[in-house]
mmCIF file of C-alpha atoms in Angstrom:
data_model
loop_
_atom_site.group_PDB
_atom_site.id
_atom_site.type_symbol
_atom_site.label_atom_id
_atom_site.label_comp_id
_atom_site.label_asym_id
_atom_site.label_seq_id
_atom_site.Cartn_x
_atom_site.Cartn_y
_atom_site.Cartn_z
ATOM 1 C CA MET X 218 -9.855 6.082 117.731
ATOM 2 C CA MET X 219 -8.887 2.691 118.252
ATOM 3 C CA LEU X 220 -10.476 0.085 120.658
ATOM 4 C CA GLY X 221 -7.936 0.061 123.159
ATOM 5 C CA ASP X 222 -8.070 3.643 122.989
ATOM 6 C CA TYR X 223 -12.105 3.853 124.212
ATOM 7 C CA GLN X 224 -10.613 1.001 126.628
ATOM 8 C CA GLU X 225 -8.294 3.110 128.230
ATOM 9 C CA ILE X 226 -10.653 6.188 128.695
ATOM 10 C CA ARG X 227 -13.477 3.688 130.314
ATOM 11 C CA ASP X 228 -11.181 2.908 132.668
ATOM 12 C CA MET X 229 -9.645 6.136 133.770
ATOM 13 C CA VAL X 230 -12.972 7.580 133.657
ATOM 14 C CA SER X 231 -14.854 4.539 135.727
ATOM 15 C CA LYS X 232 -11.662 5.150 138.413
ATOM 16 C CA PHE X 233 -12.725 8.767 138.786
ATOM 17 C CA ALA X 234 -16.166 8.170 138.632
ATOM 18 C CA ASP X 235 -15.903 5.403 141.698
ATOM 19 C CA THR X 236 -13.391 7.052 143.553
ATOM 20 C CA GLU X 237 -14.660 10.882 143.830
ATOM 21 C CA VAL X 238 -17.763 10.889 142.645
ATOM 22 C CA ALA X 239 -19.665 7.658 143.766
ATOM 23 C CA PRO X 240 -19.071 8.393 147.202
ATOM 24 C CA LEU X 241 -20.792 11.825 146.908
ATOM 25 C CA ALA X 242 -24.088 11.010 145.105
ATOM 26 C CA ALA X 243 -26.325 10.781 148.038
ATOM 27 C CA SER X 244 -25.202 13.313 149.821
ATOM 28 C CA ILE X 245 -25.477 15.226 146.361
ATOM 29 C CA ASP X 246 -29.102 13.847 146.031
ATOM 30 C CA LYS X 247 -29.967 15.106 149.438
ATOM 31 C CA ASN X 248 -28.643 18.185 149.468
ATOM 32 C CA GLU X 249 -29.447 18.776 145.677
ATOM 33 C CA LYS X 250 -25.834 20.451 144.622
ATOM 34 C CA ILE X 251 -22.834 18.945 142.952
ATOM 35 C CA PRO X 252 -19.685 20.046 144.718
ATOM 36 C CA GLU X 253 -17.467 22.636 143.223
ATOM 37 C CA SER X 254 -14.833 20.341 144.015
ATOM 38 C CA ILE X 255 -15.919 17.649 142.075
ATOM 39 C CA VAL X 256 -16.801 20.509 138.937
ATOM 40 C CA LYS X 257 -13.615 21.829 138.892
ATOM 41 C CA GLN X 258 -12.082 17.937 138.573
ATOM 42 C CA LEU X 259 -14.299 17.464 135.620
ATOM 43 C CA GLY X 260 -12.843 20.340 133.781
ATOM 44 C CA GLU X 261 -9.373 19.232 134.793
ATOM 45 C CA ASN X 262 -9.440 15.771 133.903
ATOM 46 C CA GLY X 263 -10.841 16.744 130.038
ATOM 47 C CA PHE X 264 -14.562 16.151 131.345
ATOM 48 C CA LEU X 265 -15.804 19.183 130.011
ATOM 49 C CA GLY X 266 -14.298 19.314 126.620
ATOM 50 C CA SER X 267 -13.988 16.062 126.123
ATOM 51 C CA TYR X 268 -13.955 16.280 122.120
ATOM 52 C CA VAL X 269 -13.336 20.064 121.757
ATOM 53 C CA PRO X 270 -9.904 20.017 119.585
ATOM 54 C CA GLU X 271 -6.793 20.978 121.869
ATOM 55 C CA GLU X 272 -6.422 24.515 119.859
ATOM 56 C CA TYR X 273 -9.242 25.497 121.612
ATOM 57 C CA GLY X 274 -8.527 23.904 125.240
ATOM 58 C CA GLY X 275 -9.841 20.871 124.740
ATOM 59 C CA ALA X 276 -9.108 17.039 125.244
ATOM 60 C CA GLY X 277 -9.091 16.425 121.743
ATOM 61 C CA MET X 278 -11.377 13.266 121.706
ATOM 62 C CA ASP X 279 -14.303 12.294 119.647
ATOM 63 C CA TYR X 280 -18.132 11.864 120.175
ATOM 64 C CA THR X 281 -17.776 8.011 121.217
ATOM 65 C CA ALA X 282 -15.325 8.941 124.110
ATOM 66 C CA TYR X 283 -17.752 11.359 125.168
ATOM 67 C CA SER X 284 -20.421 9.441 125.310
ATOM 68 C CA ILE X 285 -18.548 6.853 127.174
ATOM 69 C CA ILE X 286 -17.180 10.010 129.680
ATOM 70 C CA VAL X 287 -21.603 10.597 130.394
ATOM 71 C CA GLU X 288 -22.095 6.561 131.053
ATOM 72 C CA GLU X 289 -19.592 6.330 133.413
ATOM 73 C CA ILE X 290 -19.862 9.216 135.687
ATOM 74 C CA SER X 291 -24.086 8.791 135.507
ATOM 75 C CA ARG X 292 -23.252 5.264 136.147
ATOM 76 C CA ALA X 293 -21.742 6.863 140.157
ATOM 77 C CA CYS X 294 -24.131 9.644 139.966
ATOM 78 C CA ALA X 295 -26.814 10.616 137.332
ATOM 79 C CA SER X 296 -27.169 14.506 138.414
ATOM 80 C CA THR X 297 -22.902 14.874 137.637
ATOM 81 C CA GLY X 298 -23.631 12.916 134.275
ATOM 82 C CA VAL X 299 -26.355 15.498 133.148
ATOM 83 C CA LEU X 300 -24.344 18.435 134.200
ATOM 84 C CA VAL X 301 -21.284 17.054 132.172
ATOM 85 C CA SER X 302 -23.980 16.317 129.129
ATOM 86 C CA ALA X 303 -26.267 19.630 128.681
ATOM 87 C CA HIS X 304 -22.443 21.569 129.172
ATOM 88 C CA THR X 305 -21.177 19.715 126.375
ATOM 89 C CA SER X 306 -23.606 18.602 123.958
ATOM 90 C CA LEU X 307 -25.905 21.708 124.555
ATOM 91 C CA CYS X 308 -23.489 24.269 125.151
ATOM 92 C CA VAL X 309 -20.165 23.236 123.465
ATOM 93 C CA TYR X 310 -20.904 21.979 120.636
ATOM 94 C CA PRO X 311 -23.500 24.481 119.143
ATOM 95 C CA ILE X 312 -20.406 27.082 119.583
ATOM 96 C CA LEU X 313 -17.800 24.622 118.061
ATOM 97 C CA ASN X 314 -19.891 23.708 115.381
ATOM 98 C CA PHE X 315 -21.694 26.950 114.361
ATOM 99 C CA GLY X 316 -19.413 29.456 116.080
ATOM 100 C CA ASN X 317 -16.719 31.604 113.811
ATOM 101 C CA GLU X 318 -13.631 31.537 114.911
ATOM 102 C CA GLU X 319 -13.250 34.582 117.227
ATOM 103 C CA GLN X 320 -16.460 32.296 118.953
ATOM 104 C CA LYS X 321 -14.641 29.538 119.666
ATOM 105 C CA LYS X 322 -11.316 31.072 120.752
ATOM 106 C CA LYS X 323 -13.256 33.268 123.595
ATOM 107 C CA TYR X 324 -15.578 30.929 124.489
ATOM 108 C CA LEU X 325 -14.127 27.259 123.778
ATOM 109 C CA PRO X 326 -11.084 27.223 126.659
ATOM 110 C CA LYS X 327 -12.946 28.228 129.242
ATOM 111 C CA LEU X 328 -15.968 26.081 128.983
ATOM 112 C CA ALA X 329 -13.471 23.257 128.318
ATOM 113 C CA SER X 330 -11.537 23.446 131.140
ATOM 114 C CA GLY X 331 -14.692 24.344 133.469
ATOM 115 C CA GLU X 332 -13.926 27.699 134.631
ATOM 116 C CA HIS X 333 -17.315 28.352 132.853
ATOM 117 C CA ILE X 334 -20.392 26.307 132.429
ATOM 118 C CA GLY X 335 -22.682 26.213 129.717
ATOM 119 C CA CYS X 336 -26.550 25.822 129.289
ATOM 120 C CA PHE X 337 -29.301 25.336 126.330
ATOM 121 C CA CYS X 338 -31.962 28.036 126.797
ATOM 122 C CA LEU X 339 -35.097 27.096 124.035
ATOM 123 C CA SER X 340 -37.516 25.851 125.788
ATOM 124 C CA GLU X 341 -40.180 28.034 126.900
ATOM 125 C CA PRO X 342 -43.263 27.688 129.696
ATOM 126 C CA ASN X 343 -45.589 27.190 126.431
ATOM 127 C CA ALA X 344 -43.161 25.863 124.223
ATOM 128 C CA GLY X 345 -41.651 23.230 124.633
ATOM 129 C CA THR X 346 -41.501 20.670 122.265
ATOM 130 C CA ASP X 347 -43.091 22.915 120.197
ATOM 131 C CA ALA X 348 -39.629 25.259 119.983
ATOM 132 C CA GLY X 349 -41.436 27.107 116.846
ATOM 133 C CA SER X 350 -43.913 28.709 118.847
ATOM 134 C CA LEU X 351 -41.389 30.152 120.895
ATOM 135 C CA ILE X 352 -41.464 34.024 122.361
ATOM 136 C CA THR X 353 -38.718 35.066 122.937
ATOM 137 C CA PHE X 354 -37.641 38.351 121.146
ATOM 138 C CA ALA X 355 -34.483 39.633 119.866
ATOM 139 C CA GLU X 356 -34.955 43.036 118.680
ATOM 140 C CA ASP X 357 -32.267 44.729 116.498
ATOM 141 C CA LYS X 358 -30.776 47.718 118.376
ATOM 142 C CA GLY X 359 -28.390 48.593 115.623
ATOM 143 C CA ASP X 360 -24.900 47.799 117.559
ATOM 144 C CA TYR X 361 -26.254 44.725 119.230
ATOM 145 C CA TYR X 362 -29.835 43.060 119.823
ATOM 146 C CA GLU X 363 -32.093 43.474 123.225
ATOM 147 C CA ILE X 364 -33.374 40.043 124.631
ATOM 148 C CA THR X 365 -36.760 39.576 125.924
ATOM 149 C CA GLY X 366 -38.515 36.916 127.371
ATOM 150 C CA THR X 367 -38.637 33.549 129.618
ATOM 151 C CA LYS X 368 -37.120 30.237 129.051
ATOM 152 C CA ASN X 369 -38.251 27.310 131.126
ATOM 153 C CA PHE X 370 -36.665 23.996 132.675
ATOM 154 C CA ILE X 371 -33.168 25.048 131.753
ATOM 155 C CA THR X 372 -30.708 22.508 132.909
ATOM 156 C CA ASN X 373 -27.327 24.139 134.498
ATOM 157 C CA GLY X 374 -29.182 27.365 134.504
ATOM 158 C CA LYS X 375 -28.433 27.999 137.988
ATOM 159 C CA GLU X 376 -24.820 27.106 137.721
ATOM 160 C CA ALA X 377 -24.203 28.671 134.031
ATOM 161 C CA ASN X 378 -22.148 31.273 132.797
ATOM 162 C CA ILE X 379 -22.658 30.703 129.065
ATOM 163 C CA ALA X 380 -25.873 29.946 127.429
ATOM 164 C CA VAL X 381 -26.755 29.409 123.946
ATOM 165 C CA VAL X 382 -30.106 31.464 123.876
ATOM 166 C CA PHE X 383 -32.952 31.109 121.030
ATOM 167 C CA ALA X 384 -35.321 33.829 120.149
ATOM 168 C CA LYS X 385 -37.230 35.565 117.385
ATOM 169 C CA THR X 386 -35.006 38.173 115.229
ATOM 170 C CA THR X 387 -38.869 37.682 113.326
ATOM 171 C CA LYS X 388 -42.196 37.803 114.640
ATOM 172 C CA THR X 389 -43.388 34.554 112.939
ATOM 173 C CA ASP X 390 -45.680 31.993 113.975
ATOM 174 C CA ASN X 391 -43.608 29.388 113.002
ATOM 175 C CA TYR X 392 -39.761 28.557 113.618
ATOM 176 C CA LYS X 393 -38.405 30.423 110.311
ATOM 177 C CA GLY X 394 -37.810 33.413 112.619
ATOM 178 C CA ILE X 395 -35.354 31.706 114.990
ATOM 179 C CA SER X 396 -31.887 33.142 115.449
ATOM 180 C CA ALA X 397 -29.081 31.829 118.222
ATOM 181 C CA PHE X 398 -27.049 33.947 120.540
ATOM 182 C CA ILE X 399 -24.350 33.356 123.115
ATOM 183 C CA VAL X 400 -25.642 35.003 125.826
ATOM 184 C CA GLU X 401 -22.674 35.843 129.081
ATOM 185 C CA THR X 402 -24.995 35.409 131.944
ATOM 186 C CA ASP X 403 -23.549 38.524 133.742
ATOM 187 C CA THR X 404 -25.195 40.452 131.733
ATOM 188 C CA ALA X 405 -27.947 43.144 133.026
ATOM 189 C CA GLY X 406 -31.216 41.557 132.478
ATOM 190 C CA TYR X 407 -30.571 38.016 132.984
ATOM 191 C CA GLU X 408 -32.084 36.423 136.382
ATOM 192 C CA VAL X 409 -32.361 32.736 137.498
ATOM 193 C CA MET X 410 -35.973 33.074 138.558
ATOM 194 C CA LYS X 411 -36.673 29.619 140.329
ATOM 195 C CA CYS X 412 -35.177 25.936 140.230
ATOM 196 C CA GLU X 413 -37.379 23.512 140.091
ATOM 197 C CA ASP X 414 -38.239 20.620 142.971
ATOM 198 C CA LYS X 415 -37.870 17.661 141.162
ATOM 199 C CA LEU X 416 -38.317 13.518 141.163
ATOM 200 C CA GLY X 417 -34.736 12.998 140.358
ATOM 201 C CA ILE X 418 -31.246 14.341 139.558
ATOM 202 C CA LYS X 419 -31.697 16.816 142.287
ATOM 203 C CA GLY X 420 -27.852 17.633 142.584
ATOM 204 C CA SER X 421 -28.700 18.963 138.714
ATOM 205 C CA SER X 422 -30.139 22.680 138.849
ATOM 206 C CA THR X 423 -33.581 23.142 136.717
ATOM 207 C CA ALA X 424 -33.999 26.977 135.980
ATOM 208 C CA GLN X 425 -36.507 29.145 134.932
ATOM 209 C CA ILE X 426 -34.892 32.285 133.285
ATOM 210 C CA SER X 427 -35.980 35.499 132.890
ATOM 211 C CA PHE X 428 -34.659 37.636 129.972
ATOM 212 C CA ASP X 429 -35.023 41.317 130.664
ATOM 213 C CA LYS X 430 -33.925 43.729 127.590
ATOM 214 C CA VAL X 431 -30.707 41.478 127.485
ATOM 215 C CA ARG X 432 -28.170 43.645 125.831
ATOM 216 C CA VAL X 433 -26.477 41.139 123.598
ATOM 217 C CA PRO X 434 -23.506 42.255 121.082
ATOM 218 C CA LYS X 435 -23.999 41.190 117.441
ATOM 219 C CA GLU X 436 -20.709 39.631 117.358
ATOM 220 C CA ASN X 437 -21.945 37.070 119.685
ATOM 221 C CA LEU X 438 -25.487 35.678 116.905
ATOM 222 C CA LEU X 439 -24.812 32.346 116.658
ATOM 223 C CA GLY X 440 -24.632 31.127 113.183
ATOM 224 C CA THR X 441 -26.584 32.979 110.427
ATOM 225 C CA LEU X 442 -29.242 34.951 111.160
ATOM 226 C CA GLU X 443 -32.994 33.028 111.355
ATOM 227 C CA LYS X 444 -31.573 30.095 110.945
ATOM 228 C CA GLY X 445 -31.466 29.539 114.631
ATOM 229 C CA PHE X 446 -34.078 26.164 114.622
ATOM 230 C CA GLY X 447 -31.594 24.378 112.102
ATOM 231 C CA ILE X 448 -29.010 24.557 115.224
ATOM 232 C CA ALA X 449 -31.524 23.756 117.651
ATOM 233 C CA MET X 450 -32.507 20.617 116.397
ATOM 234 C CA ASN X 451 -29.111 19.263 115.467
ATOM 235 C CA THR X 452 -27.552 20.089 118.420
ATOM 236 C CA LEU X 453 -30.189 17.959 119.804
ATOM 237 C CA ASP X 454 -29.894 15.470 117.827
ATOM 238 C CA GLY X 455 -26.757 14.832 119.197
ATOM 239 C CA GLY X 456 -27.637 15.753 122.687
ATOM 240 C CA ARG X 457 -29.960 12.674 122.595
ATOM 241 C CA ILE X 458 -26.428 10.794 122.575
ATOM 242 C CA GLY X 459 -25.763 11.932 125.566
ATOM 243 C CA ILE X 460 -28.753 11.313 127.721
ATOM 244 C CA ALA X 461 -29.075 7.864 125.878
ATOM 245 C CA SER X 462 -25.085 7.678 127.744
ATOM 246 C CA GLN X 463 -26.676 8.795 131.516
ATOM 247 C CA ALA X 464 -29.710 6.801 130.916
ATOM 248 C CA LEU X 465 -27.033 3.427 130.256
ATOM 249 C CA GLY X 466 -25.150 4.655 132.979
ATOM 250 C CA ILE X 467 -28.232 4.341 135.643
ATOM 251 C CA SER X 468 -29.554 1.545 133.797
ATOM 252 C CA GLN X 469 -25.682 -0.316 134.861
ATOM 253 C CA ALA X 470 -25.154 1.256 138.081
ATOM 254 C CA ALA X 471 -29.353 -0.483 138.873
ATOM 255 C CA PHE X 472 -27.769 -3.826 137.554
ATOM 256 C CA ASP X 473 -24.823 -4.431 139.657
ATOM 257 C CA TYR X 474 -26.316 -3.246 142.698
ATOM 258 C CA ALA X 475 -29.344 -5.574 142.043
ATOM 259 C CA LYS X 476 -26.780 -8.390 141.180
ATOM 260 C CA LYS X 477 -24.360 -7.807 144.514
ATOM 261 C CA TYR X 478 -27.962 -7.656 146.486
ATOM 262 C CA SER X 479 -29.017 -10.693 145.221
ATOM 263 C CA ASN X 480 -25.441 -12.568 145.755
ATOM 264 C CA GLU X 481 -25.951 -11.295 149.758
ATOM 265 C CA ARG X 482 -29.722 -11.656 150.445
ATOM 266 C CA VAL X 483 -30.067 -14.945 151.215
ATOM 267 C CA GLN X 484 -34.061 -16.318 152.096
ATOM 268 C CA PHE X 485 -35.222 -19.750 152.026
ATOM 269 C CA GLY X 486 -31.693 -21.121 152.872
ATOM 270 C CA LYS X 487 -30.254 -19.627 149.556
ATOM 271 C CA PRO X 488 -28.954 -16.678 148.390
ATOM 272 C CA LEU X 489 -32.100 -14.628 145.919
ATOM 273 C CA HIS X 490 -30.207 -15.246 143.020
ATOM 274 C CA ALA X 491 -30.499 -18.994 143.056
ATOM 275 C CA LEU X 492 -34.234 -18.798 142.355
ATOM 276 C CA GLN X 493 -34.970 -18.441 138.934
ATOM 277 C CA ALA X 494 -37.653 -15.288 139.431
ATOM 278 C CA ILE X 495 -34.207 -13.664 139.892
ATOM 279 C CA GLN X 496 -32.191 -14.715 137.499
ATOM 280 C CA PHE X 497 -34.686 -14.052 134.509
ATOM 281 C CA MET X 498 -35.072 -10.539 135.241
ATOM 282 C CA LEU X 499 -30.692 -10.073 135.931
ATOM 283 C CA ALA X 500 -30.718 -11.325 132.601
ATOM 284 C CA ASP X 501 -33.452 -8.987 130.898
ATOM 285 C CA MET X 502 -31.485 -6.325 132.524
ATOM 286 C CA SER X 503 -28.149 -7.224 131.290
ATOM 287 C CA THR X 504 -29.519 -7.953 127.655
ATOM 288 C CA LYS X 505 -30.715 -4.144 127.744
ATOM 289 C CA ILE X 506 -27.992 -2.824 128.754
ATOM 290 C CA ALA X 507 -25.969 -4.436 126.381
ATOM 291 C CA ALA X 508 -28.237 -3.596 123.487
ATOM 292 C CA SER X 509 -28.517 0.230 124.375
ATOM 293 C CA ARG X 510 -24.778 0.252 124.310
ATOM 294 C CA LEU X 511 -25.053 -0.996 121.021
ATOM 295 C CA LEU X 512 -27.472 1.564 120.031
ATOM 296 C CA ILE X 513 -25.153 4.315 121.503
ATOM 297 C CA TRP X 514 -21.989 3.255 119.866
ATOM 298 C CA GLU X 515 -23.666 3.393 116.802
ATOM 299 C CA ALA X 516 -24.946 6.738 116.785
ATOM 300 C CA SER X 517 -21.801 7.928 117.596
ATOM 301 C CA ARG X 518 -19.707 6.186 115.737
ATOM 302 C CA ARG X 519 -21.859 7.645 112.889
ATOM 303 C CA LYS X 520 -21.454 10.955 114.545
ATOM 304 C CA ASP X 521 -18.058 10.532 114.169
ATOM 305 C CA ASN X 522 -17.542 10.001 110.607
ATOM 306 C CA ASN X 523 -19.746 12.480 109.576
ATOM 307 C CA GLU X 524 -22.701 10.366 108.798
ATOM 308 C CA THR X 525 -26.586 10.897 109.023
ATOM 309 C CA TYR X 526 -27.332 9.953 112.618
ATOM 310 C CA SER X 527 -30.728 11.475 113.566
ATOM 311 C CA LEU X 528 -32.215 7.735 113.371
ATOM 312 C CA GLN X 529 -29.844 6.364 115.311
ATOM 313 C CA SER X 530 -29.586 8.886 118.155
ATOM 314 C CA ALA X 531 -33.076 8.725 118.512
ATOM 315 C CA GLN X 532 -33.379 4.653 118.511
ATOM 316 C CA ALA X 533 -30.759 5.028 121.407
ATOM 317 C CA LYS X 534 -32.187 7.812 123.502
ATOM 318 C CA LEU X 535 -35.575 5.557 123.386
ATOM 319 C CA PHE X 536 -34.161 2.281 123.569
ATOM 320 C CA ALA X 537 -32.106 3.133 126.472
ATOM 321 C CA ALA X 538 -34.088 5.727 128.301
ATOM 322 C CA GLU X 539 -37.189 3.046 128.803
ATOM 323 C CA SER X 540 -34.937 0.294 129.706
ATOM 324 C CA ALA X 541 -33.438 2.645 132.390
ATOM 325 C CA MET X 542 -36.935 3.169 133.682
ATOM 326 C CA TRP X 543 -37.529 -0.850 133.238
ATOM 327 C CA ILE X 544 -34.294 -1.958 134.790
ATOM 328 C CA THR X 545 -34.332 0.095 138.031
ATOM 329 C CA THR X 546 -38.201 -1.255 138.396
ATOM 330 C CA LYS X 547 -36.979 -4.446 138.347
ATOM 331 C CA ALA X 548 -34.054 -3.744 140.715
ATOM 332 C CA ILE X 549 -36.445 -2.810 143.324
ATOM 333 C CA GLN X 550 -38.343 -5.423 143.021
ATOM 334 C CA VAL X 551 -35.092 -8.029 143.180
ATOM 335 C CA CYS X 552 -34.621 -5.592 146.472
ATOM 336 C CA GLY X 553 -38.059 -5.977 147.294
ATOM 337 C CA GLY X 554 -38.936 -3.727 150.670
ATOM 338 C CA ASN X 555 -35.365 -2.366 151.403
ATOM 339 C CA GLY X 556 -34.997 -1.272 147.910
ATOM 340 C CA TYR X 557 -38.400 1.270 148.490
ATOM 341 C CA THR X 558 -36.079 2.744 151.540
ATOM 342 C CA LYS X 559 -33.587 5.733 151.127
ATOM 343 C CA GLU X 560 -31.245 3.424 152.607
ATOM 344 C CA TYR X 561 -30.777 1.724 149.638
ATOM 345 C CA PRO X 562 -29.528 3.490 146.410
ATOM 346 C CA VAL X 563 -32.251 1.951 143.864
ATOM 347 C CA GLU X 564 -34.864 4.366 144.805
ATOM 348 C CA ARG X 565 -32.609 7.129 143.699
ATOM 349 C CA PHE X 566 -31.962 5.797 140.415
ATOM 350 C CA PHE X 567 -35.541 5.032 139.968
ATOM 351 C CA ARG X 568 -35.709 8.130 140.354
ATOM 352 C CA ASP X 569 -33.249 9.929 138.071
ATOM 353 C CA ALA X 570 -33.946 7.220 135.615
ATOM 354 C CA LYS X 571 -37.663 9.024 135.270
ATOM 355 C CA ILE X 572 -36.067 12.054 133.325
ATOM 356 C CA THR X 573 -34.366 10.460 130.491
ATOM 357 C CA GLU X 574 -37.580 9.519 128.818
ATOM 358 C CA ILE X 575 -38.580 13.491 129.185
ATOM 359 C CA TYR X 576 -35.830 15.743 128.367
ATOM 360 C CA GLU X 577 -33.715 16.354 124.661
ATOM 361 C CA GLY X 578 -37.519 15.009 123.471
ATOM 362 C CA THR X 579 -39.718 12.974 125.226
ATOM 363 C CA SER X 580 -40.074 8.565 123.972
ATOM 364 C CA GLU X 581 -43.002 9.912 121.922
ATOM 365 C CA ILE X 582 -40.696 12.722 120.145
ATOM 366 C CA GLN X 583 -38.202 10.299 119.829
ATOM 367 C CA ARG X 584 -40.816 7.750 117.676
ATOM 368 C CA VAL X 585 -42.082 10.363 115.936
ATOM 369 C CA VAL X 586 -37.582 11.055 114.685
ATOM 370 C CA ILE X 587 -37.874 7.274 113.948
ATOM 371 C CA ALA X 588 -41.212 7.149 112.243
ATOM 372 C CA ALA X 589 -40.292 10.119 110.042
ATOM 373 C CA ASN X 590 -36.830 8.689 109.389
ATOM 374 C CA GLU X 591 -38.231 5.237 108.399
ATOM 375 C CA LEU X 592 -41.080 6.339 106.008
ATOM 376 C CA LYS X 593 -39.864 8.899 104.345
ATOM 377 C CA ASP X 594 -39.282 6.921 101.293
ATOM 378 C CA LEU X 595 -43.134 5.947 100.993
ATOM 379 C CA LYS X 596 -45.459 7.712 99.424
#
């Protein structure tokens, strides 16, 4: 795609975000639910199947366009942004890239249209970052697999119709026995046990899911048997770009509001932005936003060009997430006591930003990935 195409996409998504999503952001946070009307519009506009080829019902864009979509939606509402990100990069992506033709034709059109929402079931109560320690087991029953176990912190878990589920098909104490499955959530034995009461992104459900002898047809094995760990890690590499884009959108929203407030708020006979201390904060915010965006674009460009991008996606997520926390903290500082109240949106931006340092791997995990890539040639 050409640069002009990306600007056209940004303008389109920005208009939708400003007119349809942003006015509902506070109520989404308060009511802890994204309206079905918004989800429907996300699908109708192609935002839930952005890089799905047109032959499978998608918009036929690329990953760079997807990162712009997540950024702009997250700028308006971080909860809605993460619904788009988790659905697209964690459920649609592995089916598109590791599914066979029958699986793609069966599942991608409804996922791309928003008729179905997807989730990614890897984490467990005792196996978060240490995915190799998961204990959910898929027993071979001849014509089907029977999955039993519990999954934790599943984004979109309450709403999902389709889940990409990771379970061991061989009882090992490491990642080598893990396989991936496409599970329809209306299957008997699949149950949403609870939804977490979270600090931020409150409109996005984060669920604990129980699998009690859930029968999964053999044809729903995703990829190759016992190669699920590779599918999970490959998926998370791309997912980090989406979370970085979410963090960037939150940062942009916080900066825009702080700048606006600094112009409207008068102290000592002049607007706040006339004070050098405020100018310095705004200057640093702007610089961190620009750097985050360039890191995301580089990771997306490499992914679109089929180049290695694990290092770049980790760098983008690390920097964008930590920048989001810094920027939202300073946005509250610019707004002073007002910024600490729920009457102003910057406290919501602050709460929403924190999760970007945690999911898809903590900032510390990103540093491990970056160091591993940078030091692999050393003896």
